[in-house]
Amino acid sequence: MNHLKALCKRELAGYFVTPLAYVFIVIFLALTGIFTFYLGGFFERGQADLQPFFLWHPWLFLLLVPALGMRLWAEERKTGTVELLLTLPVSMVEAVLAKFLAAWLMIALSLALTFPMWITVNILGDPDNGVIFANYLGSLLLAGAYLAVASCLSATTRNQVIAFVLSTIACFAFLLAGFPIVLDFFRPWLPEAVLNGIAALSFYNHYLGITKGILDLKDLVFFISFIAVWMYLGAWVICRKKAD
């Protein structure tokens, strides 16, 4: 546990010795502001809630999280420091988990810095803060799912651009998995049970359930187990690459 904590702190500090953390946070805050106030019609709706703010998160994360995750292992492999990292007295699980947690904390910090919006709606009206808390939790879990995919796919290549493209495509597929247009496309060829399985993998459906303020156990289990599976796959890929 001490190794995990030390490695996570080192990874997190690494974001702030370069412009990466500041650029990511500024872009995230700027885009959430634009989408919330201009595209979401925050003031025009006349309702004291943060629905226009959370509505766009699946689409914002679709670009921002793979951009953050593409460097996790691709950069280590390109510079050759992955071999050095794996010689440290840490297990593969600790190395993968530390990198993931550091990046996830970066996203959590970015979300936390949107607190002025929460204060604003509380000044303007009487929002349901329980729903807002559920939305923040759902947003963080959704970002974690994106990040787990990006981390795994970043381990498959030395090229960060390729890692970004692969991660964005994969996350986009999981995001749209439950949309009627996708299910209708596969309906002529696949049995209903398989279609239900595809729909169950939809990020959007599980995120939408949480944004309604309902913390359903199946949604929480989905995101946590999804993250765990993709992190396991990431560790497996790194082990295979190391063996090669």
Coordinates of N, CA and C in Angstrom, one line a residue:
M1 N 0.8 -1.2 0.0 CA 0.0 0.0 0.0 C 0.9 1.3 0.0
N2 N 2.0 1.2 0.7 CA 2.9 2.4 0.8 C 3.5 2.6 -0.6
H3 N 3.8 1.5 -1.3 CA 4.4 1.7 -2.6 C 3.4 2.3 -3.6
L4 N 2.1 1.9 -3.4 CA 1.1 2.4 -4.3 C 0.9 3.9 -4.0
K5 N 0.8 4.3 -2.7 CA 0.7 5.7 -2.4 C 1.8 6.5 -2.9
A6 N 3.0 6.0 -2.7 CA 4.2 6.8 -3.1 C 4.2 7.0 -4.7
L7 N 3.9 5.9 -5.4 CA 3.9 6.0 -6.8 C 2.8 6.9 -7.3
C8 N 1.7 6.8 -6.7 CA 0.5 7.6 -7.1 C 0.9 9.1 -6.9
K9 N 1.5 9.4 -5.8 CA 1.9 10.8 -5.5 C 2.9 11.3 -6.5
R10 N 3.8 10.4 -6.9 CA 4.8 10.8 -7.9 C 4.2 11.1 -9.2
E11 N 3.3 10.2 -9.6 CA 2.6 10.4 -10.9 C 1.7 11.7 -10.9
L12 N 1.1 11.9 -9.8 CA 0.2 13.1 -9.7 C 1.1 14.4 -9.7
A13 N 2.2 14.3 -9.0 CA 3.1 15.5 -9.0 C 3.6 15.7 -10.4
G14 N 3.8 14.7 -11.1 CA 4.4 14.8 -12.5 C 3.5 15.6 -13.4
Y15 N 2.2 15.6 -13.1 CA 1.3 16.4 -13.9 C 1.5 17.9 -13.7
F16 N 1.9 18.2 -12.5 CA 2.0 19.7 -12.1 C 3.3 20.3 -12.4
V17 N 4.3 19.5 -12.7 CA 5.6 20.0 -13.0 C 5.7 20.4 -14.5
T18 N 4.7 20.0 -15.3 CA 4.5 20.3 -16.7 C 3.2 21.1 -16.8
P19 N 3.1 21.8 -18.0 CA 1.8 22.5 -18.2 C 0.6 21.6 -18.4
L20 N 0.8 20.3 -18.4 CA -0.3 19.4 -18.8 C -1.5 19.6 -17.8
A21 N -1.3 19.6 -16.5 CA -2.4 19.7 -15.6 C -3.1 21.0 -15.7
Y22 N -2.4 22.0 -15.8 CA -3.0 23.4 -15.9 C -3.8 23.5 -17.2
V23 N -3.2 23.0 -18.3 CA -3.9 23.1 -19.6 C -5.2 22.3 -19.5
F24 N -5.1 21.1 -19.0 CA -6.3 20.2 -18.9 C -7.4 20.9 -18.1
I25 N -7.0 21.4 -16.9 CA -8.0 22.0 -16.0 C -8.7 23.2 -16.7
V26 N -7.8 24.1 -17.3 CA -8.4 25.3 -17.9 C -9.3 24.9 -19.1
I27 N -8.9 24.0 -19.9 CA -9.7 23.6 -21.0 C -11.1 23.0 -20.5
F28 N -11.0 22.1 -19.5 CA -12.2 21.5 -19.0 C -13.1 22.6 -18.4
L29 N -12.6 23.5 -17.6 CA -13.5 24.5 -17.1 C -14.0 25.4 -18.1
A30 N -13.2 25.8 -19.1 CA -13.7 26.6 -20.2 C -14.8 26.0 -21.0
L31 N -14.6 24.7 -21.3 CA -15.6 24.0 -22.1 C -16.9 23.7 -21.3
T32 N -16.8 23.4 -20.1 CA -18.0 23.2 -19.3 C -18.8 24.5 -19.1
G33 N -18.0 25.6 -19.0 CA -18.7 26.9 -18.9 C -19.5 27.2 -20.2
I34 N -18.8 27.0 -21.4 CA -19.4 27.3 -22.7 C -20.6 26.4 -22.9
F35 N -20.5 25.1 -22.6 CA -21.6 24.2 -22.9 C -22.8 24.4 -21.9
T36 N -22.4 24.8 -20.7 CA -23.5 25.0 -19.7 C -24.3 26.3 -19.9
F37 N -23.5 27.4 -20.1 CA -24.2 28.7 -20.1 C -24.7 29.1 -21.5
Y38 N -24.0 28.6 -22.6 CA -24.4 29.0 -23.9 C -25.2 27.9 -24.6
L39 N -24.7 26.7 -24.7 CA -25.5 25.6 -25.3 C -26.6 25.1 -24.4
G40 N -26.3 25.0 -23.2 CA -27.3 24.4 -22.2 C -28.4 25.4 -21.8
G41 N -28.2 26.7 -22.1 CA -29.2 27.6 -21.7 C -29.5 27.7 -20.2
F42 N -28.4 27.8 -19.4 CA -28.4 27.7 -18.0 C -29.4 28.7 -17.4
F43 N -29.3 30.0 -17.8 CA -30.2 31.0 -17.2 C -31.6 31.0 -17.9
E44 N -31.6 30.7 -19.2 CA -32.9 30.7 -19.9 C -33.9 29.7 -19.4
R45 N -33.4 28.6 -18.8 CA -34.3 27.5 -18.3 C -35.0 28.0 -17.1
G46 N -34.5 28.9 -16.3 CA -35.2 29.4 -15.1 C -35.3 28.3 -14.0
Q47 N -34.4 27.3 -14.0 CA -34.5 26.3 -13.0 C -33.2 26.2 -12.3
A48 N -33.2 26.1 -11.0 CA -32.0 26.0 -10.1 C -31.5 24.6 -10.0
D49 N -30.9 24.1 -11.1 CA -30.3 22.8 -11.1 C -29.0 22.8 -12.0
L50 N -28.3 21.7 -12.0 CA -27.1 21.7 -12.8 C -27.2 20.7 -14.0
Q51 N -28.5 20.5 -14.4 CA -28.7 19.6 -15.5 C -27.9 20.0 -16.8
P52 N -27.9 21.3 -17.2 CA -27.2 21.6 -18.4 C -25.7 21.4 -18.2
F53 N -25.2 21.4 -17.0 CA -23.8 21.2 -16.7 C -23.4 19.7 -16.9
F54 N -24.2 18.8 -16.3 CA -23.8 17.4 -16.4 C -24.3 16.8 -17.7
L55 N -25.2 17.4 -18.4 CA -25.7 16.8 -19.7 C -24.6 16.6 -20.7
W56 N -23.6 17.5 -20.7 CA -22.6 17.4 -21.7 C -21.3 16.6 -21.3
H57 N -21.3 16.2 -20.1 CA -20.1 15.5 -19.6 C -19.7 14.3 -20.5
P58 N -20.7 13.4 -20.8 CA -20.2 12.2 -21.7 C -19.5 12.6 -22.9
W59 N -19.9 13.8 -23.5 CA -19.3 14.2 -24.8 C -18.0 14.9 -24.5
L60 N -17.9 15.7 -23.5 CA -16.7 16.4 -23.1 C -15.6 15.4 -22.8
F61 N -15.9 14.4 -21.9 CA -15.0 13.4 -21.5 C -14.5 12.6 -22.7
L62 N -15.4 12.4 -23.7 CA -15.0 11.6 -24.8 C -13.7 12.1 -25.5
L63 N -13.5 13.4 -25.4 CA -12.2 13.9 -26.0 C -11.2 14.2 -24.9
L64 N -11.6 14.7 -23.8 CA -10.6 15.1 -22.8 C -9.9 14.0 -22.1
V65 N -10.7 12.9 -21.7 CA -10.1 11.8 -21.0 C -9.2 11.0 -21.8
P66 N -9.5 10.6 -23.0 CA -8.5 9.9 -23.8 C -7.2 10.8 -24.1
A67 N -7.4 12.1 -24.1 CA -6.2 13.0 -24.3 C -5.3 12.9 -23.0
L68 N -6.0 12.8 -21.9 CA -5.2 12.6 -20.6 C -4.6 11.2 -20.5
G69 N -5.4 10.2 -20.9 CA -4.9 8.8 -20.7 C -4.0 8.3 -21.8
M70 N -3.9 9.0 -22.9 CA -3.0 8.5 -24.0 C -1.6 8.4 -23.6
R71 N -1.1 9.2 -22.7 CA 0.3 9.2 -22.4 C 0.7 8.2 -21.2
L72 N -0.3 7.7 -20.6 CA -0.1 6.9 -19.3 C 1.0 5.8 -19.6
W73 N 0.8 5.0 -20.6 CA 1.8 4.0 -20.9 C 2.6 4.2 -22.2
A74 N 1.9 4.8 -23.2 CA 2.5 5.0 -24.5 C 3.8 5.8 -24.3
E75 N 3.8 6.8 -23.5 CA 5.0 7.7 -23.3 C 6.1 6.9 -22.6
E76 N 5.7 6.1 -21.6 CA 6.7 5.2 -20.9 C 7.3 4.2 -21.9
R77 N 6.5 3.7 -22.8 CA 7.1 2.7 -23.7 C 8.0 3.4 -24.7
K78 N 7.6 4.6 -25.2 CA 8.4 5.3 -26.2 C 9.7 5.7 -25.6
T79 N 9.7 6.2 -24.4 CA 11.0 6.7 -23.8 C 11.8 5.5 -23.2
G80 N 11.2 4.4 -23.1 CA 11.9 3.2 -22.5 C 11.9 3.2 -21.0
T81 N 11.2 4.1 -20.4 CA 11.2 4.2 -18.9 C 10.3 3.2 -18.3
V82 N 9.5 2.5 -19.1 CA 8.6 1.5 -18.6 C 9.4 0.3 -18.0
E83 N 10.6 0.0 -18.6 CA 11.4 -1.1 -18.0 C 11.9 -0.6 -16.7
L84 N 12.3 0.7 -16.6 CA 12.9 1.2 -15.3 C 11.8 1.2 -14.3
L85 N 10.6 1.6 -14.7 CA 9.5 1.6 -13.7 C 9.2 0.2 -13.2
L86 N 9.3 -0.8 -14.0 CA 8.9 -2.2 -13.6 C 10.1 -2.8 -12.8
T87 N 11.2 -2.2 -12.8 CA 12.3 -2.7 -11.9 C 12.2 -2.2 -10.5
L88 N 11.3 -1.2 -10.3 CA 11.1 -0.7 -8.9 C 10.4 -1.8 -8.1
P89 N 10.5 -1.7 -6.8 CA 9.9 -2.7 -5.9 C 8.3 -2.5 -5.8
V90 N 7.7 -2.5 -6.9 CA 6.2 -2.4 -7.0 C 5.7 -3.5 -7.9
S91 N 4.5 -4.0 -7.5 CA 3.9 -5.0 -8.4 C 3.3 -4.4 -9.6
M92 N 3.0 -5.2 -10.6 CA 2.3 -4.7 -11.8 C 1.0 -4.0 -11.4
V93 N 0.2 -4.7 -10.5 CA -1.1 -4.1 -10.1 C -0.9 -2.7 -9.5
E94 N 0.1 -2.6 -8.7 CA 0.4 -1.3 -8.0 C 0.7 -0.2 -9.1
A95 N 1.6 -0.6 -10.0 CA 2.0 0.4 -11.1 C 0.8 0.8 -11.9
V96 N 0.0 -0.1 -12.3 CA -1.2 0.2 -13.1 C -2.2 1.0 -12.3
L97 N -2.4 0.6 -11.1 CA -3.4 1.3 -10.2 C -2.9 2.7 -9.9
A98 N -1.6 2.9 -9.6 CA -1.1 4.2 -9.3 C -1.2 5.2 -10.4
K99 N -0.9 4.8 -11.6 CA -1.1 5.7 -12.8 C -2.5 6.0 -13.0
F100 N -3.4 5.0 -12.9 CA -4.8 5.3 -13.1 C -5.3 6.2 -12.0
L101 N -5.0 6.0 -10.8 CA -5.5 6.8 -9.7 C -5.0 8.3 -9.8
A102 N -3.8 8.4 -10.2 CA -3.2 9.8 -10.3 C -4.0 10.6 -11.4
A103 N -4.3 9.9 -12.5 CA -5.0 10.6 -13.6 C -6.5 10.8 -13.2
W104 N -7.0 9.9 -12.5 CA -8.4 10.0 -12.0 C -8.5 11.1 -11.0
L105 N -7.5 11.3 -10.1 CA -7.5 12.4 -9.2 C -7.4 13.7 -9.9
M106 N -6.7 13.8 -11.0 CA -6.6 15.0 -11.8 C -8.0 15.4 -12.3
I107 N -8.8 14.4 -12.8 CA -10.1 14.6 -13.3 C -11.0 15.0 -12.1
A108 N -10.9 14.4 -10.9 CA -11.7 14.7 -9.8 C -11.4 16.2 -9.3
L109 N -10.1 16.6 -9.4 CA -9.8 18.0 -9.1 C -10.5 18.9 -10.0
S110 N -10.5 18.6 -11.3 CA -11.1 19.4 -12.3 C -12.6 19.6 -12.0
L111 N -13.2 18.4 -11.7 CA -14.6 18.5 -11.3 C -14.9 19.3 -10.1
A112 N -14.0 19.2 -9.1 CA -14.2 19.9 -7.8 C -14.1 21.4 -8.1
L113 N -13.3 21.8 -9.0 CA -13.1 23.2 -9.3 C -14.3 23.9 -10.0
T114 N -15.3 23.1 -10.3 CA -16.5 23.6 -10.8 C -17.5 24.0 -9.7
F115 N -17.0 24.0 -8.5 CA -17.9 24.3 -7.3 C -18.6 25.7 -7.4
P116 N -18.0 26.7 -8.1 CA -18.8 27.9 -8.2 C -20.2 27.7 -8.9
M117 N -20.3 26.8 -9.8 CA -21.6 26.5 -10.4 C -22.6 26.0 -9.3
W118 N -22.1 25.1 -8.4 CA -22.9 24.6 -7.4 C -23.4 25.7 -6.4
I119 N -22.4 26.6 -6.1 CA -22.8 27.8 -5.3 C -23.8 28.7 -6.0
T120 N -23.6 28.9 -7.3 CA -24.5 29.7 -8.0 C -25.9 29.3 -8.0
V121 N -26.1 27.9 -8.2 CA -27.5 27.4 -8.2 C -28.1 27.5 -6.8
N122 N -27.3 27.4 -5.8 CA -27.8 27.5 -4.4 C -28.2 28.9 -4.1
I123 N -27.5 29.9 -4.7 CA -27.8 31.3 -4.5 C -29.1 31.6 -5.2
L124 N -29.2 31.1 -6.5 CA -30.4 31.4 -7.3 C -31.7 30.7 -6.9
G125 N -31.6 29.6 -6.2 CA -32.8 28.9 -5.9 C -32.5 27.9 -4.8
D126 N -33.4 26.8 -4.8 CA -33.3 25.8 -3.8 C -33.1 24.4 -4.5
P127 N -32.0 24.1 -5.0 CA -31.8 22.9 -5.8 C -31.7 21.7 -4.8
D128 N -31.9 20.5 -5.4 CA -31.8 19.2 -4.7 C -30.3 18.9 -4.7
N129 N -29.6 19.2 -3.6 CA -28.2 18.9 -3.5 C -27.9 17.4 -3.5
G130 N -28.8 16.6 -3.1 CA -28.6 15.1 -3.2 C -28.5 14.7 -4.7
V131 N -29.3 15.3 -5.5 CA -29.2 14.9 -7.0 C -27.9 15.5 -7.5
I132 N -27.5 16.7 -7.1 CA -26.3 17.2 -7.6 C -25.1 16.4 -7.2
F133 N -25.1 15.9 -6.0 CA -24.0 15.0 -5.5 C -24.0 13.7 -6.3
A134 N -25.2 13.1 -6.6 CA -25.2 11.9 -7.4 C -24.7 12.2 -8.8
N135 N -25.0 13.4 -9.4 CA -24.5 13.7 -10.7 C -22.9 13.8 -10.7
Y136 N -22.4 14.4 -9.6 CA -20.9 14.5 -9.6 C -20.3 13.1 -9.5
L137 N -20.9 12.2 -8.7 CA -20.4 10.9 -8.5 C -20.5 10.1 -9.9
G138 N -21.7 10.3 -10.5 CA -21.8 9.6 -11.8 C -20.8 10.1 -12.9
S139 N -20.6 11.4 -12.8 CA -19.6 12.0 -13.7 C -18.2 11.5 -13.5
L140 N -17.8 11.4 -12.2 CA -16.5 10.8 -11.9 C -16.4 9.4 -12.3
L141 N -17.4 8.6 -12.1 CA -17.4 7.2 -12.5 C -17.3 7.0 -14.0
L142 N -18.1 7.9 -14.7 CA -18.0 7.8 -16.1 C -16.6 8.2 -16.6
A143 N -16.0 9.2 -16.1 CA -14.6 9.6 -16.4 C -13.7 8.4 -16.1
G144 N -13.9 7.7 -15.0 CA -13.1 6.6 -14.6 C -13.1 5.5 -15.7
A145 N -14.4 5.2 -16.2 CA -14.5 4.2 -17.2 C -13.8 4.6 -18.5
Y146 N -13.9 5.8 -18.9 CA -13.2 6.3 -20.1 C -11.7 6.1 -19.8
L147 N -11.2 6.5 -18.7 CA -9.8 6.5 -18.4 C -9.2 5.1 -18.3
A148 N -10.0 4.1 -17.8 CA -9.6 2.8 -17.8 C -9.3 2.2 -19.2
V149 N -10.3 2.6 -20.1 CA -10.1 2.2 -21.5 C -8.9 2.8 -22.1
A150 N -8.7 4.1 -21.9 CA -7.6 4.8 -22.4 C -6.3 4.3 -21.9
S151 N -6.2 4.0 -20.6 CA -5.0 3.5 -20.0 C -4.6 2.1 -20.6
C152 N -5.6 1.3 -20.8 CA -5.3 -0.1 -21.4 C -4.8 0.1 -22.8
L153 N -5.5 0.9 -23.6 CA -5.1 1.0 -25.0 C -3.8 1.8 -25.2
S154 N -3.5 2.6 -24.2 CA -2.2 3.3 -24.3 C -1.1 2.4 -24.1
A155 N -1.3 1.2 -23.4 CA -0.3 0.2 -23.2 C 0.0 -0.6 -24.5
T156 N -0.9 -0.5 -25.5 CA -0.7 -1.3 -26.7 C 0.2 -0.7 -27.7
T157 N 0.6 0.6 -27.5 CA 1.3 1.3 -28.5 C 2.3 2.3 -27.9
R158 N 3.4 2.6 -28.7 CA 4.3 3.7 -28.2 C 3.8 5.1 -28.7
N159 N 2.8 5.1 -29.6 CA 2.4 6.3 -30.2 C 1.2 6.9 -29.5
Q160 N 1.3 8.1 -28.9 CA 0.2 8.7 -28.1 C -1.0 9.0 -29.0
V161 N -0.7 9.4 -30.3 CA -1.8 9.8 -31.2 C -2.6 8.6 -31.5
I162 N -2.0 7.5 -31.7 CA -2.7 6.2 -32.0 C -3.5 5.8 -30.8
A163 N -2.9 6.0 -29.6 CA -3.6 5.6 -28.3 C -4.8 6.5 -28.2
F164 N -4.7 7.8 -28.5 CA -5.8 8.7 -28.4 C -6.9 8.3 -29.3
V165 N -6.6 8.0 -30.6 CA -7.6 7.7 -31.6 C -8.3 6.4 -31.2
L166 N -7.5 5.3 -30.8 CA -8.1 4.1 -30.4 C -9.0 4.2 -29.2
S167 N -8.6 5.0 -28.2 CA -9.4 5.2 -27.0 C -10.7 6.0 -27.3
T168 N -10.6 7.0 -28.1 CA -11.8 7.7 -28.4 C -12.8 6.9 -29.1
I169 N -12.3 6.1 -30.1 CA -13.3 5.2 -30.8 C -13.9 4.2 -29.9
A170 N -13.1 3.6 -29.0 CA -13.6 2.6 -28.1 C -14.6 3.2 -27.1
C171 N -14.3 4.3 -26.6 CA -15.2 5.0 -25.6 C -16.5 5.4 -26.3
F172 N -16.4 5.9 -27.6 CA -17.5 6.3 -28.3 C -18.5 5.1 -28.6
A173 N -17.9 4.0 -28.8 CA -18.7 2.7 -29.0 C -19.4 2.4 -27.8
F174 N -18.7 2.4 -26.6 CA -19.4 2.1 -25.4 C -20.4 3.1 -25.0
L175 N -20.2 4.4 -25.3 CA -21.1 5.4 -25.0 C -22.4 5.2 -25.8
L176 N -22.3 4.8 -27.1 CA -23.5 4.7 -27.9 C -24.1 3.3 -27.9
A177 N -23.5 2.4 -27.2 CA -24.0 1.0 -27.2 C -25.5 0.8 -27.0
G178 N -26.1 1.6 -26.2 CA -27.5 1.4 -25.9 C -28.4 2.3 -26.7
F179 N -27.9 3.1 -27.6 CA -28.8 3.9 -28.4 C -29.6 3.1 -29.4
P180 N -30.9 3.5 -29.6 CA -31.7 2.7 -30.5 C -31.2 2.6 -31.9
I181 N -30.5 3.6 -32.4 CA -30.0 3.5 -33.8 C -28.9 2.4 -33.9
V182 N -28.2 2.1 -32.8 CA -27.2 1.1 -32.8 C -27.8 -0.3 -32.7
L183 N -28.8 -0.4 -31.7 CA -29.5 -1.7 -31.5 C -30.3 -2.0 -32.7
D184 N -30.9 -1.0 -33.4 CA -31.7 -1.3 -34.6 C -30.8 -1.8 -35.7
F185 N -29.6 -1.3 -35.8 CA -28.7 -1.7 -36.8 C -28.3 -3.2 -36.7
F186 N -28.1 -3.7 -35.4 CA -27.8 -5.1 -35.2 C -29.0 -6.0 -35.1
R187 N -30.2 -5.5 -34.9 CA -31.3 -6.3 -34.6 C -31.6 -7.4 -35.7
P188 N -31.4 -7.1 -37.0 CA -31.7 -8.2 -38.0 C -30.8 -9.4 -37.8
W189 N -29.6 -9.2 -37.2 CA -28.6 -10.3 -37.2 C -28.4 -11.0 -35.9
L190 N -28.7 -10.2 -34.8 CA -28.4 -10.7 -33.5 C -29.7 -11.1 -32.7
P191 N -29.6 -12.1 -31.8 CA -30.8 -12.4 -31.0 C -31.0 -11.3 -29.9
E192 N -32.2 -11.3 -29.3 CA -32.5 -10.3 -28.4 C -31.6 -10.3 -27.1
A193 N -31.2 -11.5 -26.7 CA -30.3 -11.6 -25.5 C -29.0 -10.9 -25.8
V194 N -28.4 -11.0 -27.0 CA -27.2 -10.3 -27.3 C -27.4 -8.8 -27.4
L195 N -28.5 -8.4 -27.9 CA -28.8 -7.0 -28.0 C -28.9 -6.4 -26.6
N196 N -29.6 -7.1 -25.7 CA -29.7 -6.7 -24.3 C -28.3 -6.6 -23.7
G197 N -27.4 -7.5 -24.0 CA -26.0 -7.5 -23.5 C -25.3 -6.2 -24.0
I198 N -25.5 -5.9 -25.3 CA -24.8 -4.7 -25.8 C -25.4 -3.4 -25.2
A199 N -26.7 -3.4 -25.0 CA -27.3 -2.2 -24.3 C -26.8 -2.1 -22.9
A200 N -26.6 -3.2 -22.2 CA -26.1 -3.2 -20.8 C -24.7 -2.6 -20.7
L201 N -24.0 -2.6 -21.8 CA -22.6 -2.0 -21.8 C -22.6 -0.5 -22.0
S202 N -23.7 0.1 -22.2 CA -23.8 1.5 -22.6 C -23.4 2.4 -21.4
F203 N -22.4 3.2 -21.6 CA -22.0 4.2 -20.6 C -23.2 5.1 -20.4
Y204 N -23.8 5.5 -21.5 CA -24.8 6.6 -21.4 C -26.0 6.2 -20.6
N205 N -26.4 4.9 -20.8 CA -27.6 4.5 -20.0 C -27.3 4.5 -18.5
H206 N -26.2 4.0 -18.2 CA -25.8 3.9 -16.7 C -25.6 5.3 -16.1
Y207 N -25.0 6.2 -16.9 CA -24.8 7.5 -16.5 C -26.1 8.3 -16.3
L208 N -27.0 8.1 -17.3 CA -28.3 8.7 -17.3 C -29.1 8.3 -16.0
G209 N -29.0 7.1 -15.6 CA -29.7 6.6 -14.4 C -29.2 7.4 -13.2
I210 N -27.9 7.5 -13.1 CA -27.3 8.2 -11.9 C -27.7 9.7 -11.9
T211 N -27.7 10.3 -13.1 CA -28.0 11.8 -13.2 C -29.4 12.1 -12.8
K212 N -30.3 11.1 -12.7 CA -31.6 11.3 -12.2 C -31.7 11.4 -10.7
G213 N -30.5 11.2 -10.1 CA -30.4 11.2 -8.6 C -30.7 9.9 -8.0
I214 N -30.8 8.8 -8.8 CA -31.0 7.5 -8.3 C -29.7 6.7 -8.3
L215 N -29.2 6.4 -7.1 CA -27.9 5.7 -7.1 C -28.3 4.2 -7.0
D216 N -28.5 3.7 -8.2 CA -28.9 2.2 -8.3 C -27.6 1.4 -8.2
L217 N -27.7 0.3 -7.5 CA -26.5 -0.5 -7.2 C -26.0 -1.1 -8.6
K218 N -26.9 -1.4 -9.5 CA -26.4 -2.0 -10.7 C -25.5 -1.0 -11.6
D219 N -25.9 0.3 -11.5 CA -25.1 1.3 -12.2 C -23.7 1.4 -11.5
L220 N -23.7 1.5 -10.2 CA -22.4 1.6 -9.5 C -21.5 0.4 -9.7
V221 N -22.1 -0.8 -9.7 CA -21.4 -2.1 -9.9 C -20.9 -2.1 -11.3
F222 N -21.7 -1.6 -12.3 CA -21.2 -1.6 -13.7 C -20.0 -0.8 -13.8
F223 N -20.0 0.4 -13.4 CA -18.8 1.3 -13.6 C -17.6 0.7 -12.8
I224 N -17.8 0.3 -11.6 CA -16.6 -0.2 -10.8 C -16.0 -1.5 -11.5
S225 N -16.9 -2.4 -11.9 CA -16.4 -3.6 -12.5 C -15.8 -3.4 -13.8
F226 N -16.4 -2.4 -14.6 CA -15.9 -2.1 -15.9 C -14.4 -1.5 -15.8
I227 N -14.3 -0.6 -14.8 CA -12.9 -0.1 -14.6 C -11.9 -1.2 -14.2
A228 N -12.4 -2.1 -13.3 CA -11.5 -3.2 -12.8 C -11.1 -4.1 -14.0
V229 N -12.1 -4.4 -14.8 CA -11.8 -5.3 -16.0 C -10.7 -4.7 -16.9
W230 N -10.9 -3.4 -17.2 CA -10.0 -2.8 -18.2 C -8.6 -2.5 -17.6
M231 N -8.6 -2.3 -16.3 CA -7.3 -2.2 -15.6 C -6.6 -3.5 -15.6
Y232 N -7.3 -4.6 -15.4 CA -6.7 -5.9 -15.5 C -6.2 -6.2 -16.9
L233 N -7.0 -5.8 -17.9 CA -6.5 -6.0 -19.3 C -5.3 -5.1 -19.6
G234 N -5.2 -3.9 -19.0 CA -4.1 -3.1 -19.2 C -2.8 -3.7 -18.6
A235 N -2.9 -4.3 -17.4 CA -1.8 -5.0 -16.7 C -1.4 -6.2 -17.6
W236 N -2.4 -6.9 -18.1 CA -2.0 -8.1 -19.0 C -1.3 -7.6 -20.2
V237 N -1.7 -6.5 -20.9 CA -1.0 -6.1 -22.1 C 0.4 -5.7 -21.7
I238 N 0.6 -5.0 -20.6 CA 2.0 -4.6 -20.3 C 2.9 -5.8 -20.0
C239 N 2.3 -6.8 -19.3 CA 3.1 -8.0 -19.1 C 3.5 -8.7 -20.4
R240 N 2.5 -8.7 -21.3 CA 2.8 -9.3 -22.6 C 3.9 -8.5 -23.4
K241 N 3.8 -7.2 -23.4 CA 4.8 -6.4 -24.1 C 6.1 -6.5 -23.4
K242 N 6.1 -6.7 -22.1 CA 7.4 -6.8 -21.4 C 8.1 -8.1 -21.8
A243 N 7.2 -9.2 -21.9 CA 7.7 -10.5 -22.3 C 8.3 -10.5 -23.7
D244 N 7.6 -9.7 -24.6 CA 8.1 -9.6 -26.0 C 9.4 -8.9 -26.1

